[in-house]
Amino acid sequence: MKKYLSSVLLILFFVLSAIGHYAHWSPTVEFIISAVAVIFVAGFLGKATESVAHYAGQRLGGFLNATFGNAAELIIAVMLLREAKFDMVKASITGSIIGNLLLVLGLSLFAGGLKHKIQKYNVTLAGMNGSLMIVAIIALFVPAIFLNTHVLHEEDRNTLSLVVAGVLIVAYLLWLVFSMITHKNYLADVTDRTEQQLPHEHEPAWSKKMSILLLVVATVMVAFVSEWLVHSLDTFTTKFGLSEIFVGAFVVAIVGNAAEHSAAIMLALKNKIGAAVEIAVGSSLQIALFVAPVLIFVSHLIGKPMDIVFTVIELAAIGVSVFIAKSITQDGKTNWYEGLLLIAVYCILGFSFYLV
Amino acid sequence: MKKYLSSVLLILFFVLSAIGHYAHWSPTVEFIISAVAVIFVAGFLGKATESVAHYAGQRLGGFLNATFGNAAELIIAVMLLREAKFDMVKASITGSIIGNLLLVLGLSLFAGGLKHKIQKYNVTLAGMNGSLMIVAIIALFVPAIFLNTHVLHEEDRNTLSLVVAGVLIVAYLLWLVFSMITHKNYLADVTDRTEQQLPHEHEPAWSKKMSILLLVVATVMVAFVSEWLVHSLDTFTTKFGLSEIFVGAFVVAIVGNAAEHSAAIMLALKNKIGAAVEIAVGSSLQIALFVAPVLIFVSHLIGKPMDIVFTVIELAAIGVSVFIAKSITQDGKTNWYEGLLLIAVYCILGFSFYLV
Amino acid sequence: MKKYLSSVLLILFFVLSAIGHYAHWSPTVEFIISAVAVIFVAGFLGKATESVAHYAGQRLGGFLNATFGNAAELIIAVMLLREAKFDMVKASITGSIIGNLLLVLGLSLFAGGLKHKIQKYNVTLAGMNGSLMIVAIIALFVPAIFLNTHVLHEEDRNTLSLVVAGVLIVAYLLWLVFSMITHKNYLADVTDRTEQQLPHEHEPAWSKKMSILLLVVATVMVAFVSEWLVHSLDTFTTKFGLSEIFVGAFVVAIVGNAAEHSAAIMLALKNKIGAAVEIAVGSSLQIALFVAPVLIFVSHLIGKPMDIVFTVIELAAIGVSVFIAKSITQDGKTNWYEGLLLIAVYCILGFSFYLV
């Protein structure tokens, strides 16, 4: 019953947002409908990816999950790139990182902590995640500092952006090798076994061929609704007097990550805090170390080169999010108050971006 | 004997500074006498608060202690606010935070470490304190970065300051709920029981009614001597060619925190390092998360609105103090050399502020 | 055989670079030959220091090792100071710190981690090292922030530089007292005993008198080849269109630290990761807390006063290196991927400096 309902809603909102787009409905209505449609098709894409990953076997499957887990954000960002909306691309990358580290993680710890006094998870993985987060902010800060204090040729700016992006992608791929092949048990040995098996605990609903077909269908659907959403953003942004950076960092990012939000909170309530932290922190790492650098390369391929230089307030937002998230996760124990602190920082950042 | 001596000195310096103020003595003499008087009445206010807290029962008492522990600083700052000395208010907030994190904590670890080779305390509480410190600097950094990189309306500046102040006060009140109600034992379970009972180990010297009366008397006395001190500051500052920021951050802050200084060092020498760290770190958290935001609201109530934007060097001073204090306290073990490192950073900051 | 070979090469390259210098060979050839000569004589100086330290007894020996371990860098820097090449001095200090924290440590963890799955060392020492690193960056950041935001007299700039340098030297000397006298066993108690004995495990090859003589000879040789290297730098830098800061931070620093590089990697491969980390982290601490401040004093003694204010990109490079190194070393466990992360950050910084 529930399964049919979500399928019906998925198709309904997809069709509605298609009609809204081609029939030129009011941009606000088009924006709301396509935002809801994005949430449903992103969830559908996530399920299809997981199902294909299941059939692909443990290693290739883990790789697929880790690489296409943020496919919806990636597709939305490519749509924004095609219209040369670089500011909004960077804002939505910023928003995805801080949304995962502060809002998703914060709500998970808060909700989980209200139900379970203290929740624990693998402290070694938390330490490695912390170091990866630091590398991610270093990779964003260093070009910004060098390019803001020295005048470089356009060509050198692009080369620096591509080199840093290349280093991050290599680091991310080797992280998959490390965490899935050479040190798989090292990162898992403290965690509850049931947590580890969680992504595969149910048999997938679809056959192998059907899964691949649905993955293709979902990707195409995400591409369409993303374009419709992006199309409606301009008028919506202007009408409500919002800045591009606020819409990108808070509206687009929350819509694009809605699936992760609900999944992580559900897991936290079931006392599977390790898996919830993995979704939140893992997703933000994937955005910073894989999605963002891939977008730099894609921007050059489609002839609209984007550099890796974020604005000062975006860097500040990412920097403070990493620091508080690292401080809170590093001891491997969480409680409701730690979740609240993350949400407090998210509120301060959200209101500051709103005023800009 | 000792008790009478301190009462006599308290009254003597209070009367002397009153005479000095109304008879227009030399500002330097007035400054010195009122500074000594502040130290004595602040100590008296602390004792009266503790005594009232004792009768109020554990929960309300803990709340009173936690909320009025820095009442003297708060009153001095309100006196400065009334004269629109915003720079000196912010400097004295900065000075209280770094003074507690570097000088009080540093001297405690150093003195305690010389007598006891290694001292230990609850590592979980240290971790939570560290996260709270990070939230405090985020709340000060974010508005400064946004307001220094973007031009906002006066009204938006004030709204942002009030929103951030509101978030901090809510976070602080919920921290009291967390540490005194929902997770009281969680934060205490590693520490020596005797430490926990320390604030209440002696019966208070005064009856319930007498305690409340003395609390009122002490508050009024602090208000008077603070005003006399603030009044003498201008001439003193000018005469010795000191900057407002140096006087606020080092002179006023050291005078206002003298009571905490001596209490923390005494506890460290008695090997009660957990209680000493709590005074130093807890006091700086209270200033950052409660006193500073309350001052923002008070400044609007009395019609002299102050924003939450600190200067670059103040933010730098608070930032580096939090980083070194967090690094040193996070393992729950201390030694004399760690105390020395904190004092070294305090000397570097003190000399830098002196030159400005 | 191997021993004779290195002696022959040492003398050969020393003589060659002398001839190259006085016969005015091509600057590129002179640069390459004197760079190789520096690597050999720095290694020779290191061995002579160790041998003298052996005869001096444990305490004085440890002091000698800790103080003259970076004698080669110190001598190169004094040669640069004499020619008032302040930018290159600061760049080479920066390069030594980040080279040790990122390249030497990174290659050691990577190579050691490929051979041994997980390597462990004393977590208490790691924590103390982390705090010392934080103090080092605070000492470099604070003057830079104060002097960049406030206009100070030339005299005050110099006083601030000397005061900060003095505080660092005192902190470094007391660190030797702490780590070698008062808390020697505290820092060693977790580590494998064999590691501790490592520097003294072989009898020195030379007698006491011979060791002292060789130390003097080595120091003189380093002084000469350093001068020849510095002399050839200008033309080399200009010819290849490199910036002074890149040559100082990457070329000079790698040449000056080559001996540490190979020693640390060898130890990591032998699973003596604690000793390898000590070389890498200890060496960078010595540069920051002892060599750099001594150079400030020396610059005043030779009448070419240098301040302690580093450029923004140098501070950024040192800051990010400390953060990632602290994050990676703080749990006392290492693996190949953590080494790779350090190398990745080094590559990003190296390419950024190259473009400037």
mmCIF file of C-alpha atoms in Angstrom, chain B residues 152-352:
data_model
loop_
_atom_site.group_PDB
_atom_site.id
_atom_site.type_symbol
_atom_site.label_atom_id
_atom_site.label_comp_id
_atom_site.label_asym_id
_atom_site.label_seq_id
_atom_site.Cartn_x
_atom_site.Cartn_y
_atom_site.Cartn_z
ATOM 1 C CA LEU B 152 23.837 45.538 5.563
ATOM 2 C CA HIS B 153 21.260 48.037 6.794
ATOM 3 C CA GLU B 154 21.676 49.204 10.389
ATOM 4 C CA GLU B 155 18.421 47.400 11.164
ATOM 5 C CA ASP B 156 19.644 44.086 9.707
ATOM 6 C CA ARG B 157 22.899 44.384 11.685
ATOM 7 C CA ASN B 158 20.895 44.696 14.877
ATOM 8 C CA THR B 159 18.505 41.888 13.945
ATOM 9 C CA LEU B 160 21.415 39.557 13.199
ATOM 10 C CA SER B 161 23.052 40.439 16.531
ATOM 11 C CA LEU B 162 19.813 39.797 18.432
ATOM 12 C CA VAL B 163 19.094 36.508 16.623
ATOM 13 C CA VAL B 164 22.593 35.176 17.316
ATOM 14 C CA ALA B 165 22.356 36.354 20.942
ATOM 15 C CA GLY B 166 18.968 34.640 21.263
ATOM 16 C CA VAL B 167 20.308 31.360 19.856
ATOM 17 C CA LEU B 168 23.214 31.461 22.334
ATOM 18 C CA ILE B 169 20.984 32.103 25.347
ATOM 19 C CA VAL B 170 18.681 29.229 24.370
ATOM 20 C CA ALA B 171 21.721 26.975 23.867
ATOM 21 C CA TYR B 172 23.067 28.005 27.282
ATOM 22 C CA LEU B 173 19.777 27.385 29.100
ATOM 23 C CA LEU B 174 19.438 23.965 27.444
ATOM 24 C CA TRP B 175 23.039 23.217 28.454
ATOM 25 C CA LEU B 176 21.943 23.759 32.069
ATOM 26 C CA VAL B 177 19.047 21.348 31.469
ATOM 27 C CA PHE B 178 21.418 18.836 29.910
ATOM 28 C CA SER B 179 24.224 19.060 32.477
ATOM 29 C CA MET B 180 22.030 19.408 35.581
ATOM 30 C CA ILE B 181 18.980 17.317 34.717
ATOM 31 C CA THR B 182 19.025 14.879 31.800
ATOM 32 C CA HIS B 183 22.726 13.888 31.792
ATOM 33 C CA LYS B 184 23.895 14.885 35.294
ATOM 34 C CA ASN B 185 25.493 11.533 36.085
ATOM 35 C CA TYR B 186 26.893 11.092 32.573
ATOM 36 C CA LEU B 187 29.149 14.111 33.052
ATOM 37 C CA ALA B 188 30.034 13.195 36.637
ATOM 38 C CA ASP B 189 30.524 9.437 36.481
ATOM 39 C CA VAL B 190 34.295 9.440 35.979
ATOM 40 C CA THR B 191 35.169 12.208 38.391
ATOM 41 C CA ASP B 192 36.037 11.730 42.012
ATOM 42 C CA ARG B 193 32.869 12.011 44.109
ATOM 43 C CA THR B 194 34.504 14.407 46.571
ATOM 44 C CA GLU B 195 35.058 16.896 43.787
ATOM 45 C CA GLN B 196 31.390 16.911 42.933
ATOM 46 C CA GLN B 197 30.390 17.701 46.473
ATOM 47 C CA LEU B 198 32.940 20.442 46.779
ATOM 48 C CA PRO B 199 30.756 23.522 46.334
ATOM 49 C CA HIS B 200 28.530 22.305 49.141
ATOM 50 C CA GLU B 201 31.084 20.722 51.429
ATOM 51 C CA HIS B 202 30.797 23.440 54.083
ATOM 52 C CA GLU B 203 27.553 24.564 55.650
ATOM 53 C CA PRO B 204 26.990 28.198 54.686
ATOM 54 C CA ALA B 205 27.838 30.758 57.377
ATOM 55 C CA TRP B 206 24.570 32.625 56.975
ATOM 56 C CA SER B 207 20.886 31.778 57.473
ATOM 57 C CA LYS B 208 18.520 31.686 54.479
ATOM 58 C CA LYS B 209 17.054 35.152 55.036
ATOM 59 C CA MET B 210 20.467 36.616 55.808
ATOM 60 C CA SER B 211 21.862 35.099 52.580
ATOM 61 C CA ILE B 212 19.169 36.706 50.454
ATOM 62 C CA LEU B 213 19.681 40.044 52.211
ATOM 63 C CA LEU B 214 23.461 39.831 51.696
ATOM 64 C CA LEU B 215 22.976 38.926 48.008
ATOM 65 C CA VAL B 216 20.962 42.120 47.554
ATOM 66 C CA VAL B 217 23.532 44.158 49.503
ATOM 67 C CA ALA B 218 26.434 42.671 47.535
ATOM 68 C CA THR B 219 24.721 43.352 44.188
ATOM 69 C CA VAL B 220 24.166 46.987 45.135
ATOM 70 C CA MET B 221 27.768 47.329 46.316
ATOM 71 C CA VAL B 222 29.094 45.835 43.058
ATOM 72 C CA ALA B 223 26.935 48.252 41.095
ATOM 73 C CA PHE B 224 28.378 51.231 42.977
ATOM 74 C CA VAL B 225 32.061 50.297 42.900
ATOM 75 C CA SER B 226 31.742 49.277 39.231
ATOM 76 C CA GLU B 227 30.447 52.735 38.408
ATOM 77 C CA TRP B 228 33.284 54.374 40.337
ATOM 78 C CA LEU B 229 35.821 52.132 38.588
ATOM 79 C CA VAL B 230 34.385 52.875 35.147
ATOM 80 C CA HIS B 231 34.376 56.585 35.991
ATOM 81 C CA SER B 232 38.084 56.569 36.813
ATOM 82 C CA LEU B 233 39.060 54.494 33.774
ATOM 83 C CA ASP B 234 39.105 57.300 31.201
ATOM 84 C CA THR B 235 41.644 59.502 32.954
ATOM 85 C CA PHE B 236 43.740 56.520 33.978
ATOM 86 C CA THR B 237 43.776 55.185 30.409
ATOM 87 C CA THR B 238 44.737 58.544 28.950
ATOM 88 C CA LYS B 239 47.370 59.277 31.590
ATOM 89 C CA PHE B 240 49.310 56.061 30.970
ATOM 90 C CA GLY B 241 48.826 56.183 27.198
ATOM 91 C CA LEU B 242 47.013 52.864 27.156
ATOM 92 C CA SER B 243 44.409 51.889 24.577
ATOM 93 C CA GLU B 244 40.778 51.303 25.634
ATOM 94 C CA ILE B 245 41.039 47.803 24.252
ATOM 95 C CA PHE B 246 44.089 46.937 26.376
ATOM 96 C CA VAL B 247 42.527 48.326 29.555
ATOM 97 C CA GLY B 248 39.251 46.535 28.856
ATOM 98 C CA ALA B 249 40.804 43.212 27.868
ATOM 99 C CA PHE B 250 43.520 42.994 30.487
ATOM 100 C CA VAL B 251 43.000 45.409 33.379
ATOM 101 C CA VAL B 252 39.198 45.291 33.770
ATOM 102 C CA ALA B 253 39.036 41.588 32.978
ATOM 103 C CA ILE B 254 41.717 40.618 35.503
ATOM 104 C CA VAL B 255 40.083 42.746 38.228
ATOM 105 C CA GLY B 256 36.631 41.328 37.492
ATOM 106 C CA ASN B 257 37.843 37.715 37.520
ATOM 107 C CA ALA B 258 40.233 37.852 40.471
ATOM 108 C CA ALA B 259 37.947 35.738 42.650
ATOM 109 C CA GLU B 260 37.840 32.892 40.097
ATOM 110 C CA HIS B 261 41.630 33.085 39.686
ATOM 111 C CA SER B 262 42.436 32.398 43.316
ATOM 112 C CA ALA B 263 39.688 29.779 43.766
ATOM 113 C CA ALA B 264 40.827 27.745 40.742
ATOM 114 C CA ILE B 265 44.499 27.760 41.713
ATOM 115 C CA MET B 266 43.672 26.684 45.293
ATOM 116 C CA LEU B 267 41.645 23.748 43.958
ATOM 117 C CA ALA B 268 44.425 22.721 41.558
ATOM 118 C CA LEU B 269 46.943 22.668 44.401
ATOM 119 C CA LYS B 270 44.560 20.393 46.343
ATOM 120 C CA ASN B 271 44.628 18.047 43.281
ATOM 121 C CA LYS B 272 40.979 18.850 42.542
ATOM 122 C CA ILE B 273 41.894 19.697 38.951
ATOM 123 C CA GLY B 274 38.437 18.796 37.611
ATOM 124 C CA ALA B 275 36.831 21.534 39.736
ATOM 125 C CA ALA B 276 39.589 23.999 38.780
ATOM 126 C CA VAL B 277 39.065 23.324 35.046
ATOM 127 C CA GLU B 278 35.309 23.700 35.548
ATOM 128 C CA ILE B 279 35.760 27.147 37.102
ATOM 129 C CA ALA B 280 38.105 28.351 34.355
ATOM 130 C CA VAL B 281 36.403 26.794 31.309
ATOM 131 C CA GLY B 282 32.884 27.069 32.743
ATOM 132 C CA SER B 283 33.377 30.741 33.507
ATOM 133 C CA SER B 284 34.607 31.548 30.000
ATOM 134 C CA LEU B 285 31.676 29.610 28.493
ATOM 135 C CA GLN B 286 29.270 31.529 30.704
ATOM 136 C CA ILE B 287 30.723 34.832 29.496
ATOM 137 C CA ALA B 288 30.545 33.822 25.827
ATOM 138 C CA LEU B 289 27.182 32.025 25.824
ATOM 139 C CA PHE B 290 25.268 33.990 28.463
ATOM 140 C CA VAL B 291 26.830 37.292 29.626
ATOM 141 C CA ALA B 292 27.747 38.573 26.140
ATOM 142 C CA PRO B 293 24.316 37.817 24.564
ATOM 143 C CA VAL B 294 22.462 39.207 27.605
ATOM 144 C CA LEU B 295 24.472 42.424 27.177
ATOM 145 C CA ILE B 296 23.268 42.694 23.554
ATOM 146 C CA PHE B 297 19.653 42.538 24.755
ATOM 147 C CA VAL B 298 20.316 44.910 27.688
ATOM 148 C CA SER B 299 21.948 47.402 25.311
ATOM 149 C CA HIS B 300 18.735 47.518 23.242
ATOM 150 C CA LEU B 301 16.569 47.822 26.370
ATOM 151 C CA ILE B 302 18.507 50.852 27.645
ATOM 152 C CA GLY B 303 18.446 52.468 24.214
ATOM 153 C CA LYS B 304 22.165 52.172 23.410
ATOM 154 C CA PRO B 305 22.112 49.260 20.942
ATOM 155 C CA MET B 306 25.402 47.355 20.690
ATOM 156 C CA ASP B 307 26.018 44.857 17.885
ATOM 157 C CA ILE B 308 27.761 41.479 18.297
ATOM 158 C CA VAL B 309 30.613 42.335 15.889
ATOM 159 C CA PHE B 310 33.977 42.113 17.611
ATOM 160 C CA THR B 311 37.195 43.485 16.101
ATOM 161 C CA VAL B 312 39.566 41.257 14.129
ATOM 162 C CA ILE B 313 42.161 41.165 16.904
ATOM 163 C CA GLU B 314 39.534 40.333 19.532
ATOM 164 C CA LEU B 315 38.210 37.483 17.399
ATOM 165 C CA ALA B 316 41.764 36.299 16.773
ATOM 166 C CA ALA B 317 42.506 36.389 20.515
ATOM 167 C CA ILE B 318 39.345 34.428 21.382
ATOM 168 C CA GLY B 319 39.898 32.010 18.497
ATOM 169 C CA VAL B 320 43.481 31.095 19.381
ATOM 170 C CA SER B 321 42.598 30.813 23.086
ATOM 171 C CA VAL B 322 39.832 28.333 22.345
ATOM 172 C CA PHE B 323 42.064 26.269 20.047
ATOM 173 C CA ILE B 324 44.952 25.912 22.461
ATOM 174 C CA ALA B 325 42.657 25.368 25.486
ATOM 175 C CA LYS B 326 40.671 22.710 23.579
ATOM 176 C CA SER B 327 43.853 20.975 22.431
ATOM 177 C CA ILE B 328 45.248 20.916 25.964
ATOM 178 C CA THR B 329 42.100 19.898 27.855
ATOM 179 C CA GLN B 330 40.717 17.289 25.463
ATOM 180 C CA ASP B 331 42.652 14.269 26.754
ATOM 181 C CA GLY B 332 41.565 14.725 30.388
ATOM 182 C CA LYS B 333 45.172 14.702 31.644
ATOM 183 C CA THR B 334 47.251 17.752 32.557
ATOM 184 C CA ASN B 335 50.798 18.611 33.600
ATOM 185 C CA TRP B 336 52.827 21.731 34.416
ATOM 186 C CA TYR B 337 54.081 22.196 30.865
ATOM 187 C CA GLU B 338 50.551 22.414 29.456
ATOM 188 C CA GLY B 339 49.838 25.196 31.952
ATOM 189 C CA LEU B 340 53.001 26.953 30.815
ATOM 190 C CA LEU B 341 51.932 26.807 27.156
ATOM 191 C CA LEU B 342 48.645 28.538 28.038
ATOM 192 C CA ILE B 343 50.516 31.247 29.961
ATOM 193 C CA ALA B 344 52.928 31.692 27.017
ATOM 194 C CA VAL B 345 49.999 32.343 24.659
ATOM 195 C CA TYR B 346 48.524 34.788 27.195
ATOM 196 C CA CYS B 347 51.831 36.700 27.308
ATOM 197 C CA ILE B 348 52.003 36.913 23.498
ATOM 198 C CA LEU B 349 48.418 38.218 23.339
ATOM 199 C CA GLY B 350 48.915 40.601 26.264
ATOM 200 C CA PHE B 351 52.012 42.200 24.748
ATOM 201 C CA SER B 352 50.337 42.462 21.325
#
